Structures are given as C-alpha cells and as structure tokens.
C-alpha cells in the first residue's frame, strides 16, 4: 500500500486489490483477457472443459497431501493426461517420493495427518498459452507492452553533457563503427533552459522555440521531480520534468502571488487520459503531488522508481548500513596530502613529452594508491560489496552508478518559512530541481538495463505499475482515527515521562539515606 495523502486537507487514499482471493483472481484475469483481444488462445480445448459433475473423491499423493480436483487440474495443466509426459513422470516418481519422504522426515512432518477436503471445482479464465508459464508471461507482456515502448523511447536520449556538478568519465572500449551507430540511435538531449519563466502552471521549453504555457507535459515519457516548502506545506512549490522533446517547469500559484495559500495546488499530468511513463527517485513522494492521482478512477501512469531499481540491483540490508557509512566516512575524510599528490601527478603528466612514459604514469593503480588508506583497503578486503552498493538517497545513488556529485545543500533553502526567499532565488532553485531530474535520468539510463537482466520476467515489470498505483478511499472518520491515535500516543508518552521523573526523584533521595543502601547494590 502506498500513502499518497497530503494531510487533513486531502484525504489519505489507497487502492487495495485483493487478487489473492479466488473470486477476485478470476475477475482480474478475465478483465485482462476481455480487454486485450490481441491475445490468441492456442489451447482451445481448455476453454471447453466440462467441470466434473457428481461426487468426486479427493486425489491424494504418496505422502498424504491432497491434489487439485480433476476439473482444476485439467484447466491448469491441460497436458497432464499426455502419455509421453506421464511416462517421464513415472520413470522418476520413485526417486521423487523417496526425496519427499526424506525432506518431511528431516522436518518432523512425515506421517502427520493433513486435512482432506471435498474437491473444489470452478471455471477458471481461459489459459493464455500452452501452460501456466506461458500464460503468465503473455499476460505480463500484454499488460506492459505499451509502457516498455515508452521506456525505450526515453532510453534513446543521449546522456547529458551539461550536468550541474561533477561527473566522472567512464572509459568504454568501442569501435568507431559502434560509436557512429550509437550516435544514430540516440536522440539529442533537450537543452537546459538558461532562464526559467516565473509564471504559474506548466511552461514548455523546446529547443529553437520560445517558452510556451501548456496545461501539462505533451509527451508521454518523462523524468520528474517536485520540490516543496516543507516547513510551510506538503503541497508542491515547483517541479521540473524532462521529456524526449523538451524541458518543462511547473510553478505554484502561491509562489507567483496568485494565491494566498500554498494549499490545494496540485500538478496536472493528464495521467487519466494517456498512458505515461513517469520516472522519479522515490517517486511516490512526487506522485502524491499529482492532481489526477486523487481521482477514484485508475490512473494510466506507470511510476518508475529509480530508488526501487537501485535497491533491487545494488541495494543493501539494514544490517549493512552502519558498515557502509563507516566506509564512506573514511573515503570522504581522505587527508589533504592524498589530494595534493593527485594534483601533482596530473601536473607532472601534462608536462611529459615522452608518450611511453606518459602512458606508464597514467595508471589507475597509481591513482587508487593515493586515494586508499589502510582502513579503506581493509574494509574492502573484508566486505568487497562496499564498492558496489550505497544508501538510497539520490545523491548516493547518482554517485555510485554515474559518478555524479550532487550539491544537495541548496535544498535547505526550501526549509525557509518566508516564500520570498524562494521567489528571489527562483532561478537557482529551479536549476537545482532540474539538476535532480538530470541525475535521475542518468541513473535510470544506467540501472534499468541491469534491472532487466536480473529480473527479466514481464510479470515482475508489470507488477511495479500496479504497486505504485495503489490507494484506498477513506471516510471522514479517518480524521477521528488520527486524532484518537495521536491522543493515545501523547498520553502514553506523558505517563512514561512521569514515571521516569518519579524514579529520578527517588534515586536522588537516596543520597540522604543514612543506611547507604546503594553501596551494596550490585548494579
């Protein structure tokens, strides 16, 4: 479940799909099949299976566990009665039963009575393919095909060359023909605007054209980031978006003094009308500030979270965090001598005329020796994963995957209680927001192919869309629930503080006790 509420002014909402229940499971897949006439059923026999009538005896396997009913068995495994298949199963059945007995015995389960129920029969949606594996593969692919096309369009954008901040150069050995081929395949990255228009709503910035107001971004694939004056309101202050054709900027009417309050201003993206890919880092935060996401009707947007992709590919568990933080601290606290040595090496290489000596000096190992201290080297020997993982923030993930150094201190300007501060620094703060968008795009371009290699099944990809679309409508009693739970928490906190206060007073009084009982206290 995903919280997308912005406080009491907008009700917190969720959507829950109970696909784990048989009836809803049936409805879910029937809906997909009905809505997608392009799917062809290669197994027409399974659609005409007559459910068994009359009493049916339970089917029990050799270790006492009940099988599916004949009706469900024939629908889910239409080839189960095939003679060739059964002969292969029978030839290895004895060994399989033996292994099952050993496993159950090792877990103290062998011989324990299992519940036996009357066989259950009901009509399932038609199997989309020859078997369950093909069925789910085709459903997942059909559900996500349009979004995969949008992602491919976004990935065709070339990497940005004007990133505000420092970016490491990554050496890749490519042939001249491959380089030329890449140039043909990639589209030009939209130029970052030099001046942002201070006007409420969306403004579009396309290369070679004047900025123009638009109701929402016109393209269907975009990288998106939102900024808020979080000390004043949870509603958005400004946002930037990158598409395959242009840059966009959204400004709150509160910032332009067209509204007296920062509340109730949400960002339109037209996600109810068109299928869209919206890439963001911790994108649920950005989604909570999109206007259409508070519509009770299902959104057509696919919110792709680069933070989730990072966690799946290079994430760490909570137990590893402290080790990584210590390692990162050592990296960041390199002494000035090491940095100075690197500068001297670079100057020395620039003055060299001998090409062979220059190539010899240009050695990555020599550079690493200047950057590594004993603690860091020791940490990497014990935990080599430290170099391939990071915390989940945009700055850490951008540094790990792309070598991008983001300047995040500017974000503190949004902590102001005075909106005039943001108005005066509008250009700088909008550039900061756009900078985060560029970093998010670079992360996505780098990590998405890795994610697809590790988790290639289309059902996994399709599930990301449905997970990030969840919301649950609530009634006005939600406010009462919040007030009651907050009251209970505050009462409990006060009781704990009072008890601690009493214990402190009792302990202080012991100093006047003539028996000096604390001297014999083992604690």
GROMACS .gro file of N, CA and C in nm, residues 20-111:
model
  276
   20UNK      N    1  -0.550  -1.199  -0.416
   20UNK     CA    2  -0.516  -1.326  -0.355
   20UNK      C    3  -0.639  -1.413  -0.334
   21UNK      N    4  -0.761  -1.356  -0.350
   21UNK     CA    5  -0.882  -1.433  -0.329
   21UNK      C    6  -0.930  -1.489  -0.462
   22UNK      N    7  -0.983  -1.613  -0.462
   22UNK     CA    8  -1.020  -1.680  -0.587
   22UNK      C    9  -1.115  -1.599  -0.675
   23UNK      N   10  -1.222  -1.541  -0.617
   23UNK     CA   11  -1.319  -1.469  -0.698
   23UNK      C   12  -1.254  -1.349  -0.768
   24UNK      N   13  -1.177  -1.273  -0.691
   24UNK     CA   14  -1.112  -1.156  -0.749
   24UNK      C   15  -1.001  -1.196  -0.845
   25UNK      N   16  -0.937  -1.309  -0.815
   25UNK     CA   17  -0.835  -1.362  -0.904
   25UNK      C   18  -0.896  -1.390  -1.041
   26UNK      N   19  -1.015  -1.451  -1.036
   26UNK     CA   20  -1.085  -1.483  -1.160
   26UNK      C   21  -1.125  -1.357  -1.235
   27UNK      N   22  -1.181  -1.261  -1.162
   27UNK     CA   23  -1.225  -1.136  -1.224
   27UNK      C   24  -1.107  -1.061  -1.284
   28UNK      N   25  -0.993  -1.060  -1.210
   28UNK     CA   26  -0.874  -0.987  -1.254
   28UNK      C   27  -0.826  -1.037  -1.390
   29UNK      N   28  -0.813  -1.171  -1.403
   29UNK     CA   29  -0.763  -1.225  -1.528
   29UNK      C   30  -0.868  -1.223  -1.638
   30UNK      N   31  -0.995  -1.237  -1.603
   30UNK     CA   32  -1.100  -1.225  -1.703
   30UNK      C   33  -1.099  -1.086  -1.764
   31UNK      N   34  -1.078  -0.985  -1.680
   31UNK     CA   35  -1.076  -0.846  -1.727
   31UNK      C   36  -0.962  -0.825  -1.825
   32UNK      N   37  -0.844  -0.877  -1.790
   32UNK     CA   38  -0.728  -0.861  -1.877
   32UNK      C   39  -0.753  -0.928  -2.012
   33UNK      N   40  -0.809  -1.048  -2.009
   33UNK     CA   41  -0.833  -1.121  -2.133
   33UNK      C   42  -0.938  -1.049  -2.217
   34UNK      N   43  -1.044  -0.999  -2.154
   34UNK     CA   44  -1.150  -0.930  -2.227
   34UNK      C   45  -1.100  -0.801  -2.290
   35UNK      N   46  -1.011  -0.731  -2.220
   35UNK     CA   47  -0.965  -0.601  -2.268
   35UNK      C   48  -0.855  -0.612  -2.373
   36UNK      N   49  -0.800  -0.729  -2.390
   36UNK     CA   50  -0.687  -0.745  -2.481
   36UNK      C   51  -0.722  -0.852  -2.584
   37UNK      N   52  -0.790  -0.813  -2.689
   37UNK     CA   53  -0.833  -0.908  -2.791
   37UNK      C   54  -0.717  -0.958  -2.876
   38UNK      N   55  -0.600  -0.896  -2.861
   38UNK     CA   56  -0.486  -0.938  -2.940
   38UNK      C   57  -0.428  -1.070  -2.893
   39UNK      N   58  -0.464  -1.111  -2.770
   39UNK     CA   59  -0.413  -1.238  -2.719
   39UNK      C   60  -0.486  -1.353  -2.788
   40UNK      N   61  -0.413  -1.444  -2.844
   40UNK     CA   62  -0.473  -1.561  -2.909
   40UNK      C   63  -0.455  -1.682  -2.822
   41UNK      N   64  -0.561  -1.753  -2.803
   41UNK     CA   65  -0.554  -1.873  -2.720
   41UNK      C   66  -0.516  -1.992  -2.808
   42UNK      N   67  -0.400  -2.049  -2.780
   42UNK     CA   68  -0.353  -2.163  -2.856
   42UNK      C   69  -0.406  -2.295  -2.801
   43UNK      N   70  -0.481  -2.287  -2.695
   43UNK     CA   71  -0.528  -2.410  -2.632
   43UNK      C   72  -0.679  -2.402  -2.613
   44UNK      N   73  -0.753  -2.421  -2.723
   44UNK     CA   74  -0.898  -2.403  -2.718
   44UNK      C   75  -0.967  -2.511  -2.636
   45UNK      N   76  -0.901  -2.626  -2.624
   45UNK     CA   77  -0.964  -2.735  -2.551
   45UNK      C   78  -0.990  -2.699  -2.406
   46UNK      N   79  -0.895  -2.622  -2.345
   46UNK     CA   80  -0.909  -2.589  -2.203
   46UNK      C   81  -1.030  -2.502  -2.177
   47UNK      N   82  -1.078  -2.432  -2.281
   47UNK     CA   83  -1.193  -2.342  -2.263
   47UNK      C   84  -1.325  -2.419  -2.260
   48UNK      N   85  -1.322  -2.542  -2.313
   48UNK     CA   86  -1.445  -2.621  -2.325
   48UNK      C   87  -1.450  -2.736  -2.226
   49UNK      N   88  -1.359  -2.734  -2.128
   49UNK     CA   89  -1.357  -2.843  -2.032
   49UNK      C   90  -1.484  -2.841  -1.949
   50UNK      N   91  -1.553  -2.949  -1.946
   50UNK     CA   92  -1.674  -2.958  -1.864
   50UNK      C   93  -1.634  -2.994  -1.723
   51UNK      N   94  -1.680  -2.915  -1.629
   51UNK     CA   95  -1.647  -2.944  -1.490
   51UNK      C   96  -1.717  -3.072  -1.447
   52UNK      N   97  -1.645  -3.151  -1.368
   52UNK     CA   98  -1.696  -3.281  -1.328
   52UNK      C   99  -1.820  -3.266  -1.243
   53UNK      N  100  -1.923  -3.344  -1.275
   53UNK     CA  101  -2.048  -3.342  -1.200
   53UNK      C  102  -2.054  -3.462  -1.108
   54UNK      N  103  -2.129  -3.446  -1.000
   54UNK     CA  104  -2.142  -3.555  -0.905
   54UNK      C  105  -2.026  -3.560  -0.809
   55UNK      N  106  -2.033  -3.651  -0.711
   55UNK     CA  107  -1.928  -3.660  -0.610
   55UNK      C  108  -1.794  -3.704  -0.670
   56UNK      N  109  -1.690  -3.642  -0.626
   56UNK     CA  110  -1.555  -3.676  -0.672
   56UNK      C  111  -1.468  -3.707  -0.551
   57UNK      N  112  -1.394  -3.814  -0.559
   57UNK     CA  113  -1.307  -3.850  -0.448
   57UNK      C  114  -1.181  -3.762  -0.449
   58UNK      N  115  -1.135  -3.724  -0.332
   58UNK     CA  116  -1.011  -3.644  -0.325
   58UNK      C  117  -0.893  -3.721  -0.383
   59UNK      N  118  -0.807  -3.652  -0.453
   59UNK     CA  119  -0.685  -3.711  -0.508
   59UNK      C  120  -0.571  -3.685  -0.410
   60UNK      N  121  -0.510  -3.793  -0.360
   60UNK     CA  122  -0.405  -3.783  -0.257
   60UNK      C  123  -0.274  -3.833  -0.315
   61UNK      N  124  -0.165  -3.761  -0.291
   61UNK     CA  125  -0.035  -3.805  -0.342
   61UNK      C  126   0.029  -3.906  -0.245
   62UNK      N  127   0.144  -3.966  -0.282
   62UNK     CA  128   0.204  -4.072  -0.200
   62UNK      C  129   0.248  -4.030  -0.060
   63UNK      N  130   0.255  -3.900  -0.032
   63UNK     CA  131   0.294  -3.858   0.103
   63UNK      C  132   0.176  -3.798   0.179
   64UNK      N  133   0.054  -3.819   0.127
   64UNK     CA  134  -0.066  -3.783   0.202
   64UNK      C  135  -0.116  -3.641   0.183
   65UNK      N  136  -0.068  -3.572   0.080
   65UNK     CA  137  -0.111  -3.434   0.056
   65UNK      C  138  -0.214  -3.432  -0.057
   66UNK      N  139  -0.322  -3.358  -0.038
   66UNK     CA  140  -0.431  -3.355  -0.135
   66UNK      C  141  -0.393  -3.277  -0.260
   67UNK      N  142  -0.426  -3.336  -0.375
   67UNK     CA  143  -0.405  -3.271  -0.505
   67UNK      C  144  -0.521  -3.179  -0.539
   68UNK      N  145  -0.505  -3.105  -0.647
   68UNK     CA  146  -0.617  -3.030  -0.704
   68UNK      C  147  -0.724  -3.126  -0.753
   69UNK      N  148  -0.845  -3.075  -0.765
   69UNK     CA  149  -0.952  -3.156  -0.822
   69UNK      C  150  -0.923  -3.183  -0.969
   70UNK      N  151  -0.992  -3.281  -1.026
   70UNK     CA  152  -0.971  -3.313  -1.167
   70UNK      C  153  -1.004  -3.194  -1.257
   71UNK      N  154  -1.112  -3.123  -1.221
   71UNK     CA  155  -1.153  -3.009  -1.304
   71UNK      C  156  -1.047  -2.900  -1.308
   72UNK      N  157  -0.994  -2.863  -1.192
   72UNK     CA  158  -0.889  -2.760  -1.188
   72UNK      C  159  -0.760  -2.811  -1.249
   73UNK      N  160  -0.729  -2.938  -1.225
   73UNK     CA  161  -0.607  -2.998  -1.281
   73UNK      C  162  -0.608  -2.990  -1.433
   74UNK      N  163  -0.721  -3.023  -1.494
   74UNK     CA  164  -0.729  -3.024  -1.640
   74UNK      C  165  -0.724  -2.883  -1.698
   75UNK      N  166  -0.775  -2.785  -1.624
   75UNK     CA  167  -0.772  -2.647  -1.673
   75UNK      C  168  -0.633  -2.585  -1.661
   76UNK      N  169  -0.566  -2.613  -1.549
   76UNK     CA  170  -0.434  -2.553  -1.524
   76UNK      C  171  -0.322  -2.627  -1.594
   77UNK      N  172  -0.337  -2.758  -1.609
   77UNK     CA  173  -0.233  -2.841  -1.671
   77UNK      C  174  -0.297  -2.926  -1.779
   78UNK      N  175  -0.331  -2.864  -1.893
   78UNK     CA  176  -0.405  -2.936  -1.997
   78UNK      C  177  -0.330  -3.053  -2.056
   79UNK      N  178  -0.199  -3.058  -2.043
   79UNK     CA  179  -0.120  -3.169  -2.098
   79UNK      C  180  -0.090  -3.276  -1.995
   80UNK      N  181  -0.156  -3.268  -1.879
   80UNK     CA  182  -0.122  -3.362  -1.771
   80UNK      C  183  -0.163  -3.504  -1.803
   81UNK      N  184  -0.256  -3.522  -1.897
   81UNK     CA  185  -0.300  -3.657  -1.933
   81UNK      C  186  -0.223  -3.712  -2.052
   82UNK      N  187  -0.126  -3.635  -2.100
   82UNK     CA  188  -0.045  -3.679  -2.213
   82UNK      C  189   0.038  -3.802  -2.174
   83UNK      N  190   0.033  -3.907  -2.257
   83UNK     CA  191   0.101  -4.033  -2.223
   83UNK      C  192   0.252  -4.015  -2.211
   84UNK      N  193   0.310  -3.939  -2.305
   84UNK     CA  194   0.456  -3.920  -2.302
   84UNK      C  195   0.498  -3.847  -2.176
   85UNK      N  196   0.422  -3.746  -2.136
   85UNK     CA  197   0.453  -3.671  -2.015
   85UNK      C  198   0.442  -3.759  -1.893
   86UNK      N  199   0.335  -3.839  -1.886
   86UNK     CA  200   0.315  -3.926  -1.771
   86UNK      C  201   0.422  -4.033  -1.761
   87UNK      N  202   0.472  -4.081  -1.877
   87UNK     CA  203   0.576  -4.183  -1.874
   87UNK      C  204   0.705  -4.127  -1.816
   88UNK      N  205   0.735  -3.999  -1.848
   88UNK     CA  206   0.854  -3.936  -1.791
   88UNK      C  207   0.840  -3.919  -1.641
   89UNK      N  208   0.719  -3.882  -1.596
   89UNK     CA  209   0.696  -3.865  -1.453
   89UNK      C  210   0.708  -3.997  -1.380
   90UNK      N  211   0.648  -4.103  -1.438
   90UNK     CA  212   0.650  -4.233  -1.371
   90UNK      C  213   0.791  -4.288  -1.358
   91UNK      N  214   0.877  -4.262  -1.457
   91UNK     CA  215   1.013  -4.315  -1.451
   91UNK      C  216   1.094  -4.257  -1.336
   92UNK      N  217   1.061  -4.136  -1.295
   92UNK     CA  218   1.135  -4.074  -1.186
   92UNK      C  219   1.053  -4.062  -1.058
   93UNK      N  220   0.933  -4.116  -1.060
   93UNK     CA  221   0.842  -4.099  -0.947
   93UNK      C  222   0.896  -4.161  -0.819
   94UNK      N  223   0.957  -4.278  -0.832
   94UNK     CA  224   1.008  -4.348  -0.713
   94UNK      C  225   1.114  -4.264  -0.642
   95UNK      N  226   1.206  -4.207  -0.720
   95UNK     CA  227   1.311  -4.125  -0.662
   95UNK      C  228   1.255  -3.998  -0.599
   96UNK      N  229   1.155  -3.938  -0.665
   96UNK     CA  230   1.094  -3.816  -0.612
   96UNK      C  231   1.023  -3.843  -0.480
   97UNK      N  232   0.952  -3.954  -0.473
   97UNK     CA  233   0.881  -3.989  -0.349
   97UNK      C  234   0.981  -4.013  -0.236
   98UNK      N  235   1.092  -4.076  -0.270
   98UNK     CA  236   1.196  -4.102  -0.170
   98UNK      C  237   1.253  -3.971  -0.115
   99UNK      N  238   1.282  -3.877  -0.206
   99UNK     CA  239   1.333  -3.747  -0.163
   99UNK      C  240   1.231  -3.672  -0.077
  100UNK      N  241   1.104  -3.683  -0.115
  100UNK     CA  242   0.998  -3.616  -0.039
  100UNK      C  243   0.989  -3.674   0.102
  101UNK      N  244   0.999  -3.807   0.113
  101UNK     CA  245   0.996  -3.871   0.245
  101UNK      C  246   1.113  -3.823   0.332
  102UNK      N  247   1.231  -3.814   0.273
  102UNK     CA  248   1.348  -3.769   0.349
  102UNK      C  249   1.331  -3.625   0.397
  103UNK      N  250   1.281  -3.540   0.310
  103UNK     CA  251   1.262  -3.399   0.346
  103UNK      C  252   1.160  -3.385   0.459
  104UNK      N  253   1.047  -3.455   0.447
  104UNK     CA  254   0.944  -3.447   0.550
  104UNK      C  255   0.994  -3.504   0.682
  105UNK      N  256   1.072  -3.611   0.674
  105UNK     CA  257   1.126  -3.673   0.795
  105UNK      C  258   1.223  -3.579   0.865
  106UNK      N  259   1.308  -3.513   0.788
  106UNK     CA  260   1.406  -3.420   0.847
  106UNK      C  261   1.339  -3.301   0.915
  107UNK      N  262   1.218  -3.268   0.872
  107UNK     CA  263   1.145  -3.156   0.930
  107UNK      C  264   1.033  -3.200   1.023
  108UNK      N  265   1.037  -3.327   1.065
  108UNK     CA  266   0.937  -3.382   1.159
  108UNK      C  267   0.795  -3.367   1.108
  109UNK      N  268   0.777  -3.384   0.979
  109UNK     CA  269   0.644  -3.373   0.920
  109UNK      C  270   0.591  -3.505   0.865
  110UNK      N  271   0.677  -3.603   0.848
  110UNK     CA  272   0.638  -3.731   0.789
  110UNK      C  273   0.540  -3.803   0.881
  111UNK      N  274   0.429  -3.845   0.823
  111UNK     CA  275   0.329  -3.920   0.900
  111UNK      C  276   0.225  -3.834   0.968
   0.00000   0.00000   0.00000
